[in-house]
PDB file of C-alpha atoms and ligand atoms in Angstrom:
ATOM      1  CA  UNK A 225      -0.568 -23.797  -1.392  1.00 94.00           C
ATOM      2  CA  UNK A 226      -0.156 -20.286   0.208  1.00 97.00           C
ATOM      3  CA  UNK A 227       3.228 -21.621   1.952  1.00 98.00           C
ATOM      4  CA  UNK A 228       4.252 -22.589  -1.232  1.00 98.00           C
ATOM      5  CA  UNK A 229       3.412 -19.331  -2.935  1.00 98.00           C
ATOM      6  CA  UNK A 230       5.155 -17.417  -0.366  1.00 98.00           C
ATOM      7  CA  UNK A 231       8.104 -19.241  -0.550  1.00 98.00           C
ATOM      8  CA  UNK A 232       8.279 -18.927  -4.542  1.00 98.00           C
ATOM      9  CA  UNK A 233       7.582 -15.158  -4.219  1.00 98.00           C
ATOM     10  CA  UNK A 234       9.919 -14.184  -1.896  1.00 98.00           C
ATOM     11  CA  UNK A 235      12.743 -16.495  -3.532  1.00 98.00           C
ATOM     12  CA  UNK A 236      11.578 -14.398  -6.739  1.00 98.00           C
ATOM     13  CA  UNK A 237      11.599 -11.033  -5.029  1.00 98.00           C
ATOM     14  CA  UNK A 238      15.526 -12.236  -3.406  1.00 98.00           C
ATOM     15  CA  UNK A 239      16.764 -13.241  -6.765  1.00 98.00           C
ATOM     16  CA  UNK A 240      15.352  -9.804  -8.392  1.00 98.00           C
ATOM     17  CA  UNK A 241      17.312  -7.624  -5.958  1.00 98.00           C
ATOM     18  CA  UNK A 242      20.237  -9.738  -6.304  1.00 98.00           C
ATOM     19  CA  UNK A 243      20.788  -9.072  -9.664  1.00 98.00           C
ATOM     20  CA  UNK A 244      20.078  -5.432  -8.841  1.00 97.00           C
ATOM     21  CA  UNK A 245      22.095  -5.043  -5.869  1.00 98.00           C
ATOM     22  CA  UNK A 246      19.730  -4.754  -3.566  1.00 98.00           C
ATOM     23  CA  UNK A 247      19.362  -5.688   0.095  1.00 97.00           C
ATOM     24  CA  UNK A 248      16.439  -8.661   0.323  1.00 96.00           C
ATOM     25  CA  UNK A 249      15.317  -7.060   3.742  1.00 96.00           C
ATOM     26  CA  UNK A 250      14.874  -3.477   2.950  1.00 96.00           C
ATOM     27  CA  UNK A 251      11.930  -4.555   1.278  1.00 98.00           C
ATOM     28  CA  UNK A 252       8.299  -5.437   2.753  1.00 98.00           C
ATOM     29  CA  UNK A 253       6.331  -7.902   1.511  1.00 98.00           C
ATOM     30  CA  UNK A 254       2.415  -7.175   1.990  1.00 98.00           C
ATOM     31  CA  UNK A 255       0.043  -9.667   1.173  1.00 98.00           C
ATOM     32  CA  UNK A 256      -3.364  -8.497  -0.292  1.00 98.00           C
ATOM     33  CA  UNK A 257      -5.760 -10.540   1.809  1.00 98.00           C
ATOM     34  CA  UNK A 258      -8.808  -8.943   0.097  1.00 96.00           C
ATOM     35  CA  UNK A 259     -11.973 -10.754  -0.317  1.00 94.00           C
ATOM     36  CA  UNK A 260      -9.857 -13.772   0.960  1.00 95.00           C
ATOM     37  CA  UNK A 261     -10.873 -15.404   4.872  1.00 95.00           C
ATOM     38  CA  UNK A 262      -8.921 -15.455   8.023  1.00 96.00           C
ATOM     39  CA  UNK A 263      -7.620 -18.969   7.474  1.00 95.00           C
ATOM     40  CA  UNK A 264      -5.727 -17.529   4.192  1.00 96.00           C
ATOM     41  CA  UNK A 265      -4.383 -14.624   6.432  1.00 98.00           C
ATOM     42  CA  UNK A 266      -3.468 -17.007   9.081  1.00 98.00           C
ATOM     43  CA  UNK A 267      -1.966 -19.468   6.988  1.00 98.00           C
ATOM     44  CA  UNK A 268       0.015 -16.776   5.297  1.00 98.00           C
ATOM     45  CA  UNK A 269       0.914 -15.237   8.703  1.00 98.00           C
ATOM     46  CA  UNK A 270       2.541 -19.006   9.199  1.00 98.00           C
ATOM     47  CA  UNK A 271       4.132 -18.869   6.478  1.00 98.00           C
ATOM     48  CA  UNK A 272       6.171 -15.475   7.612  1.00 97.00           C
ATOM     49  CA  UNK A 273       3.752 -12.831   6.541  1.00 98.00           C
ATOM     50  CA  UNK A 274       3.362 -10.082   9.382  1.00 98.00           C
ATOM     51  CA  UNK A 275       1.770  -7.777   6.844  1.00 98.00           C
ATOM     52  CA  UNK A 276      -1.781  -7.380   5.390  1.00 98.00           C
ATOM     53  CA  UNK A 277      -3.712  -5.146   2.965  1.00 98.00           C
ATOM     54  CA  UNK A 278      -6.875  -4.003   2.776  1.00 98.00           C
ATOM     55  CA  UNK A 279      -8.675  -2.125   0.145  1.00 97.00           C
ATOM     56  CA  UNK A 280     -12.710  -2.050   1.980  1.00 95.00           C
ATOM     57  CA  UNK A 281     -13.121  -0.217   5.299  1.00 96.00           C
ATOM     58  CA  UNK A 282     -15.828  -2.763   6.229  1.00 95.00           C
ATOM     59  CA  UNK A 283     -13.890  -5.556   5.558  1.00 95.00           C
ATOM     60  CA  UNK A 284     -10.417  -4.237   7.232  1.00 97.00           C
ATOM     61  CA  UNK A 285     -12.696  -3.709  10.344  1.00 97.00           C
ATOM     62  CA  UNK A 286     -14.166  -7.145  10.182  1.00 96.00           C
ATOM     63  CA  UNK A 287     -11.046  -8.870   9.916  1.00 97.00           C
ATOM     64  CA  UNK A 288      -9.325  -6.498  12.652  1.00 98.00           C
ATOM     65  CA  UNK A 289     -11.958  -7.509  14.855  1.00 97.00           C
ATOM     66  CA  UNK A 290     -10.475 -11.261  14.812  1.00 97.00           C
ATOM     67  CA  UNK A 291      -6.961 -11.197  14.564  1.00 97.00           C
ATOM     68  CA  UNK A 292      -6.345  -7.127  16.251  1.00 97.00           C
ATOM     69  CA  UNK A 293      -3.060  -6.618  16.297  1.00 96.00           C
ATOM     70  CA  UNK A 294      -1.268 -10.081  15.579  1.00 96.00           C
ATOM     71  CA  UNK A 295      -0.256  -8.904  12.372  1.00 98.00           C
ATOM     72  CA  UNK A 296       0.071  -5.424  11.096  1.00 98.00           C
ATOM     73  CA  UNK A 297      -2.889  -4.354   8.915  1.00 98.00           C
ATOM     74  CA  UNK A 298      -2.108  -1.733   5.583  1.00 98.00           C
ATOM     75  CA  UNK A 299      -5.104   0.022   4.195  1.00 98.00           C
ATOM     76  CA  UNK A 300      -4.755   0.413   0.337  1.00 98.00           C
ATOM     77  CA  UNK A 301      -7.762   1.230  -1.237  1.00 97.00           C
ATOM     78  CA  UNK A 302      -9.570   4.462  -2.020  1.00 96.00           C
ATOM     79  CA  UNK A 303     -11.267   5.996   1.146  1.00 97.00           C
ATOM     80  CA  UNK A 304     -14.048   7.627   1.771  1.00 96.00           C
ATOM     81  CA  UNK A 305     -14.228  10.522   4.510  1.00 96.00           C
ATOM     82  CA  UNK A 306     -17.441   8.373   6.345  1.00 97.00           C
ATOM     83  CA  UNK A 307     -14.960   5.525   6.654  1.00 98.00           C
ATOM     84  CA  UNK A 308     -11.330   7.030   7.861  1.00 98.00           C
ATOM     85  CA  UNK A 309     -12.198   6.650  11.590  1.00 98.00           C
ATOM     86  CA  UNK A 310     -12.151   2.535  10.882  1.00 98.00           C
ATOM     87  CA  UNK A 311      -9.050   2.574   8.820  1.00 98.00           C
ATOM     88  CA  UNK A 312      -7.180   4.871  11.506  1.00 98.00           C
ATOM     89  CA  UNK A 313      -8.638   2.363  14.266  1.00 98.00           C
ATOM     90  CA  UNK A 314      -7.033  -0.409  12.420  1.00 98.00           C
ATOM     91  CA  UNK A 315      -4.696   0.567  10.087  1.00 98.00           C
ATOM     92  CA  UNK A 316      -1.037   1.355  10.890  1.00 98.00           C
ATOM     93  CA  UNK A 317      -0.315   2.472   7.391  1.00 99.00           C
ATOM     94  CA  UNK A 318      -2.903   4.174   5.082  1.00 98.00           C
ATOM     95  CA  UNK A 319      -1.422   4.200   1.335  1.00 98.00           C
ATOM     96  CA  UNK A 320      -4.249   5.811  -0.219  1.00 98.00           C
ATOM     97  CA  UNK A 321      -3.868   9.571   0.942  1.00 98.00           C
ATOM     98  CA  UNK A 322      -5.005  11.587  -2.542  1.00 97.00           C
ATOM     99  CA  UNK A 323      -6.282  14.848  -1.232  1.00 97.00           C
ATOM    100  CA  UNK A 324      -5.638  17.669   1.490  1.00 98.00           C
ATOM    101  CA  UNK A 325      -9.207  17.186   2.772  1.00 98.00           C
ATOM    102  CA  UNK A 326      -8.842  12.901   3.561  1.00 98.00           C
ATOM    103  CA  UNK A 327      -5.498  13.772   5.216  1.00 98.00           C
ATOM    104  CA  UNK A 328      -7.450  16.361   7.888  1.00 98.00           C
ATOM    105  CA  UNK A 329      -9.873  13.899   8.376  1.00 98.00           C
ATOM    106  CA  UNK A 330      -7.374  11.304   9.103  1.00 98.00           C
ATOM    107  CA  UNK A 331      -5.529  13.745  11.356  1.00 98.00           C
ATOM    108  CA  UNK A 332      -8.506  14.659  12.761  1.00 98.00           C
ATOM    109  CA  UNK A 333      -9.562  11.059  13.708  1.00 98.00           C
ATOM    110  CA  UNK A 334      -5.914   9.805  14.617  1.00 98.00           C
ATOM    111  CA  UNK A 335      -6.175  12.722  17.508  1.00 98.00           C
ATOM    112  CA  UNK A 336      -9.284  11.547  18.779  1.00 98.00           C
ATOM    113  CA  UNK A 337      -8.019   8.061  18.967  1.00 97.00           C
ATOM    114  CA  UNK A 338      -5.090   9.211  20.431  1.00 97.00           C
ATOM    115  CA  UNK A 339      -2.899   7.961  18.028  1.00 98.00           C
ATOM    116  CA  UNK A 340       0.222   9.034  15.390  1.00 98.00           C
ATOM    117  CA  UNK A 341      -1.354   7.344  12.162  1.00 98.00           C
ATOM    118  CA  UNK A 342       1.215   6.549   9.017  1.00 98.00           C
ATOM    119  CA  UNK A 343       0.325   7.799   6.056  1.00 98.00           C
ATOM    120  CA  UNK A 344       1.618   7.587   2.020  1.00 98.00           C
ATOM    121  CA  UNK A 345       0.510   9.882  -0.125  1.00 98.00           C
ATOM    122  CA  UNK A 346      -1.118   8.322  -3.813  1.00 98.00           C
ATOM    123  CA  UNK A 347       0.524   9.492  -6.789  1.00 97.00           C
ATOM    124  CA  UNK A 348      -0.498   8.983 -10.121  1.00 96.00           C
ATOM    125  CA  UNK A 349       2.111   8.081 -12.365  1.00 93.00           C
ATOM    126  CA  UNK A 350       0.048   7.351 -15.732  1.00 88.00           C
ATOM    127  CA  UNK A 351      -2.419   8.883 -17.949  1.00 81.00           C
ATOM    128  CA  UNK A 352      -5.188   6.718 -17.045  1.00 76.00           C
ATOM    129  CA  UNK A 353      -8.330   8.309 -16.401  1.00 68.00           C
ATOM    130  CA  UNK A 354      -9.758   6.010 -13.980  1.00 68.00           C
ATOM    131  CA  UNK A 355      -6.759   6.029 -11.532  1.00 69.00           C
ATOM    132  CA  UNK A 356      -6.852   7.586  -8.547  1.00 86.00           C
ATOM    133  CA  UNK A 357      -4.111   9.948  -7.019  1.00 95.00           C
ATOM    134  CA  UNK A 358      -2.426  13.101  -6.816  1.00 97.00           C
ATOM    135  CA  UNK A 359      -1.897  14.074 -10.043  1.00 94.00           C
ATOM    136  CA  UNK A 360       0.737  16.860  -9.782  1.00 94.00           C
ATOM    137  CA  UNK A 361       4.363  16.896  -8.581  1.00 96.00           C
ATOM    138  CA  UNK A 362       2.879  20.648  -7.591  1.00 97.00           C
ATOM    139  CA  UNK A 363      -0.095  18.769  -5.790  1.00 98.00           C
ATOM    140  CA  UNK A 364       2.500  16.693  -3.723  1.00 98.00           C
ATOM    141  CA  UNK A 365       4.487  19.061  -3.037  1.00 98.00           C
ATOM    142  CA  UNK A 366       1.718  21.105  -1.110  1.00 98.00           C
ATOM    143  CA  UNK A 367       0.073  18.295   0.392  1.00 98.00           C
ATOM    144  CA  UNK A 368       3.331  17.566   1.669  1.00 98.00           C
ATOM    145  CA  UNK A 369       3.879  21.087   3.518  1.00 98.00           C
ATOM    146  CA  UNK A 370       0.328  21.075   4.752  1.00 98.00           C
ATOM    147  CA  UNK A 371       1.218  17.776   5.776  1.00 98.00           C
ATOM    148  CA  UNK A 372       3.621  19.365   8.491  1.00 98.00           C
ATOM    149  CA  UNK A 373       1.365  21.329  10.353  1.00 98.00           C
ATOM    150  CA  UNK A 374      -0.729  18.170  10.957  1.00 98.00           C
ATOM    151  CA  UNK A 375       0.757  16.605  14.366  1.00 98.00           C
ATOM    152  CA  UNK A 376      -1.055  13.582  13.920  1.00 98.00           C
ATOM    153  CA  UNK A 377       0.190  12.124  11.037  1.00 98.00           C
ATOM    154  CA  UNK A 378       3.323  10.678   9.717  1.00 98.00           C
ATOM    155  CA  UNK A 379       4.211  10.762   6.463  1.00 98.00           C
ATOM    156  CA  UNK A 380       6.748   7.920   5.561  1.00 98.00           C
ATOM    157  CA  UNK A 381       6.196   7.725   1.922  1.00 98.00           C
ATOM    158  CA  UNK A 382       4.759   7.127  -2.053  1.00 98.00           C
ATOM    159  CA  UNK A 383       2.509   4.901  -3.129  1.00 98.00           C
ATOM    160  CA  UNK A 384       1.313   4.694  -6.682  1.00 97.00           C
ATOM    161  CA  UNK A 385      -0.208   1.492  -9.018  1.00 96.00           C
ATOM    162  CA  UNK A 386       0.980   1.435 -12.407  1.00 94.00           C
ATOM    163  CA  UNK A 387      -0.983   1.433 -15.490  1.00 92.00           C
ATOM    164  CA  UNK A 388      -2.853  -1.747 -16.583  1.00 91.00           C
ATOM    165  CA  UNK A 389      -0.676  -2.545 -19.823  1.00 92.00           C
ATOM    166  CA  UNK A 390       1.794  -4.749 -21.332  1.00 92.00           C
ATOM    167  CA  UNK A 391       4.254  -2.227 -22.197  1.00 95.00           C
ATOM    168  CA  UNK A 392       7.161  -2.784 -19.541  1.00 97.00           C
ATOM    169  CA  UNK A 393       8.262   0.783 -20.476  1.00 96.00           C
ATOM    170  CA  UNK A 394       5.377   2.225 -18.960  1.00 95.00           C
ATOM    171  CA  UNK A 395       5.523   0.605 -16.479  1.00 96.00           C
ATOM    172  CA  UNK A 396       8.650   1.339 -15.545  1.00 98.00           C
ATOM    173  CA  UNK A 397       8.233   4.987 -16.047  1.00 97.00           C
ATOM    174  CA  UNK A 398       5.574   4.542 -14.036  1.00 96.00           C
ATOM    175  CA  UNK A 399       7.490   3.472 -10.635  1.00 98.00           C
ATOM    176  CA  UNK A 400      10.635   5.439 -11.368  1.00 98.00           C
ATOM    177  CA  UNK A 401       9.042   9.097 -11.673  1.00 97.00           C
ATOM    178  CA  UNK A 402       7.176   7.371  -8.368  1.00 98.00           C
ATOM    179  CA  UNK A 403      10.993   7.201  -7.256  1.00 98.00           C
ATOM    180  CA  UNK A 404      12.410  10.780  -8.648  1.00 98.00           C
ATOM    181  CA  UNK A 405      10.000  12.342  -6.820  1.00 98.00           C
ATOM    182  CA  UNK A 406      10.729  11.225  -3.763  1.00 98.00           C
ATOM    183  CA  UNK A 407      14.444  12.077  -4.207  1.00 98.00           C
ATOM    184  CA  UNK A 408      13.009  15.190  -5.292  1.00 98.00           C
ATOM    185  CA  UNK A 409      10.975  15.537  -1.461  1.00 98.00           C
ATOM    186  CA  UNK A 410      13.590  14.480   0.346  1.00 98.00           C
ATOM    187  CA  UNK A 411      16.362  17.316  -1.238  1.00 98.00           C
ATOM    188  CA  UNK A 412      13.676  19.482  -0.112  1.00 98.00           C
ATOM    189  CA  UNK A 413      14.036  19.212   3.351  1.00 98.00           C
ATOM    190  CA  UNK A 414      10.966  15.772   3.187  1.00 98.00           C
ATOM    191  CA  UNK A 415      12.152  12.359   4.973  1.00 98.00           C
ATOM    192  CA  UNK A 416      10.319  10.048   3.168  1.00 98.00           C
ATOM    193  CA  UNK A 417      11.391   6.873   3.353  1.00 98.00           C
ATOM    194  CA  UNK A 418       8.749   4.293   1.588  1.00 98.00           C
ATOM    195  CA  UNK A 419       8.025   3.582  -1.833  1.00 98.00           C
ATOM    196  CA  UNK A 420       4.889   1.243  -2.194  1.00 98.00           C
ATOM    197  CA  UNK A 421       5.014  -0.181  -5.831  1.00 98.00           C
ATOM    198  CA  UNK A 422       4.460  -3.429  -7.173  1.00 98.00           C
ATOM    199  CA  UNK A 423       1.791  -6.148  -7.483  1.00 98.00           C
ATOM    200  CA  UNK A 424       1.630  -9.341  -8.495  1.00 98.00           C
ATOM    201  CA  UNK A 425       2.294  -8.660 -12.602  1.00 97.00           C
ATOM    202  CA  UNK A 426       4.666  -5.810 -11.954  1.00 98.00           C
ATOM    203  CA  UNK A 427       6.389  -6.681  -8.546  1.00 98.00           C
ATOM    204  CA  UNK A 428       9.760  -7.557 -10.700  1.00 98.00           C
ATOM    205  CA  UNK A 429      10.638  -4.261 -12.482  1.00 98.00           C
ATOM    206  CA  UNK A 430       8.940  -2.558  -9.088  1.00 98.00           C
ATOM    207  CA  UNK A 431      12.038  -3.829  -6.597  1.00 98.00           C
ATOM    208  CA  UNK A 432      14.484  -2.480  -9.810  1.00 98.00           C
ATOM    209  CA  UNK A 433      12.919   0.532  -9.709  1.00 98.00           C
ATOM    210  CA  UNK A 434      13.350   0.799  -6.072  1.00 98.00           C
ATOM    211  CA  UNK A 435      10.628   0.228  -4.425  1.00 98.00           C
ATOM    212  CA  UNK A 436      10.428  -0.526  -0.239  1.00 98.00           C
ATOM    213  CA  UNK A 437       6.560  -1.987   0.242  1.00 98.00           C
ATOM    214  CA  UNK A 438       5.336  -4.639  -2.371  1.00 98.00           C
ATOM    215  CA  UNK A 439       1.579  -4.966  -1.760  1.00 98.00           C
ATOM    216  CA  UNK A 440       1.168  -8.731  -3.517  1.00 98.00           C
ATOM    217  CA  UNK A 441      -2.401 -10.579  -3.771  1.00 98.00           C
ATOM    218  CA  UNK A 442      -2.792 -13.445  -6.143  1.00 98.00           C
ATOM    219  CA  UNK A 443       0.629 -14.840  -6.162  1.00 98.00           C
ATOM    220  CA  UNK A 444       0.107 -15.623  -2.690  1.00 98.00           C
ATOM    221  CA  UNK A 445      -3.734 -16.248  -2.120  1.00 98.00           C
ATOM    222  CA  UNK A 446      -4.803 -16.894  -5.934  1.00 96.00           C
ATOM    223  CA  UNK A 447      -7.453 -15.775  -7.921  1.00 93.00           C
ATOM    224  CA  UNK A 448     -10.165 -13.640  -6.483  1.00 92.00           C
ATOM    225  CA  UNK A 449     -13.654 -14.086  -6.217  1.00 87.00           C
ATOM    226  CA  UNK A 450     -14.983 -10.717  -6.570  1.00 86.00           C
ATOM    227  CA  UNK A 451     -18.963 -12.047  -6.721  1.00 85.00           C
ATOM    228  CA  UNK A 452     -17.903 -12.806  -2.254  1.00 78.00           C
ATOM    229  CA  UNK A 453     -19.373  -9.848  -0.010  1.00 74.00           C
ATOM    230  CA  UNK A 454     -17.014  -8.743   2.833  1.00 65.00           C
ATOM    231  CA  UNK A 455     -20.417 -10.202   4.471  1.00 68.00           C
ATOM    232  CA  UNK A 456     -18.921 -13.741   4.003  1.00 71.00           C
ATOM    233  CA  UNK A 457     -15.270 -13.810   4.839  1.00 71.00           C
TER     234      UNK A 457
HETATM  235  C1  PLP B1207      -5.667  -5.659  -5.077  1.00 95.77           C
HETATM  236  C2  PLP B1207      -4.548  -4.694  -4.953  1.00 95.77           C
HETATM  237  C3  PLP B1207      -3.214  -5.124  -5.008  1.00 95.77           C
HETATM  238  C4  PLP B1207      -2.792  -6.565  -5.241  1.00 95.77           C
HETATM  239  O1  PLP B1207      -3.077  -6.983  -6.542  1.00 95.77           O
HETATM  240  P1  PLP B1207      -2.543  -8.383  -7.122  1.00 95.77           P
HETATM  241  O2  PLP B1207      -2.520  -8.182  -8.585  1.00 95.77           O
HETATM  242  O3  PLP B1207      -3.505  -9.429  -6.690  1.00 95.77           O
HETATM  243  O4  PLP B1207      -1.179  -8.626  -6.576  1.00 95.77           O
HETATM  244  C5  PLP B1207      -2.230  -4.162  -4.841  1.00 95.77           C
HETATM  245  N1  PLP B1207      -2.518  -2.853  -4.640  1.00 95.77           N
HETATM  246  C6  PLP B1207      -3.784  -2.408  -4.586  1.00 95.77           C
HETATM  247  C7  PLP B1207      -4.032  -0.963  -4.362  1.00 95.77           C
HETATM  248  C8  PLP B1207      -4.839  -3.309  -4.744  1.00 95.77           C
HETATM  249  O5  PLP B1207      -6.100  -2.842  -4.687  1.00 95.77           O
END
């Protein structure tokens, strides 16, 4: 069923960026493997997959454990500062950077493990009180200057998730002031490169809207049990 999926989605994804001029492989698919096993990961990983995301440091670490570095492992949830030496051991992008003080601590543990960790910085694009993110083109654009004193991270990018509604327009709005701002970085002297935007309901106007990293769960595992503990996988 996952092959299948996979195949569907990505004919989907082709035939979106097709009718917006877009180039099929400037785009990278990442399949949400939360609270899903490593059979689902590997299956996917068959199926073409290289990338994986991750929302739980315990789980990312668990599942790291097994497969290391046979696929590339994406860390997309909010983090906690007691948990950002596991996601720099096995994450080689973090998308959930929403303060100053998580990207020191990232720095901070990328130098001890010797390492140049990618980072995209969380913006929020809506008015939803419960998202997380920067919530200031101001905020942004200071992170982004401290960002440059920091030698051991690399910032390649955006990342936002767009409100939980119907309304296509706001959704849109959502991922395109995700994509003005970049421009807006990068004629400021920024090279940032990724925009990660797009899930399974919104991955559609996401690729017209520009965005590089689609980070895609139940169109290619299925539903989610949420009652499974990372315990279990
Ligand atoms: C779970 C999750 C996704 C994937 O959601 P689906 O709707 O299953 O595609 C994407 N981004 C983040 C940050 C998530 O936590």
């Amino acid at each position: 069923m996952i092959y299948e999926n996979i195949n569907k989605l990505k004919a989907e994804i082709e035939k979106t960026c097709y009718e917006c001029g877009r180039d099929f492989t400037e785009i990278k698919l990442i399949a949400v493997s939360k609270y899903f096993g490593i059979n689902e990961i590997l299956e996917a990983n068959r199926s073409g997959i290289e990338d994986f995301g991750e929302n739980r440091a315990q789980e990312l670490v668990l599942k790291f454990d097994k497969l290391g570095n046979a696929v590339i492992w994406h860390f997309i949830g909010t983090l906690q500062k007691n948990k950002v030496k596991y996601a720099v051991r096995c994450a080689e992008f973090i998308h959930s950077v929403d303060s100053l003080d998580l990207l020191i601590e990232i720095d901070k543990r990328a130098r001890l493990q010797n390492k140049i960790q990618k980072v995209l910085f969380e913006v929020k694009t809506s008015y939803e009180d419960t998202k997380s993110g920067l919530a200031t083109e101001e905020e942004v654009f200071e992170i982004a200057e401290e960002s440059k004193k920091l030698s051991n991270i690399n910032v390649v990018g955006l990342m936002t998730i767009s409100p939980l509604t119907d309304d296509e327009n706001l959704i849109r709005n959502s991922f395109r002031s995700l994509r003005i701002l970049k421009e807006k970085l990068n004629h400021n002297g920024f090279n940032y490169k990724e925009l990660s935007m797009g899930m399974t309901s919104d991955f559609k106007i996401a690729v017209q809207e520009g965005s590089t990293m689609l980070r895609i769960g139940s169109a290619i595992f299925g539903e989610r049990d949420y009652n499974k503990d990372w315990r279990q996988i």
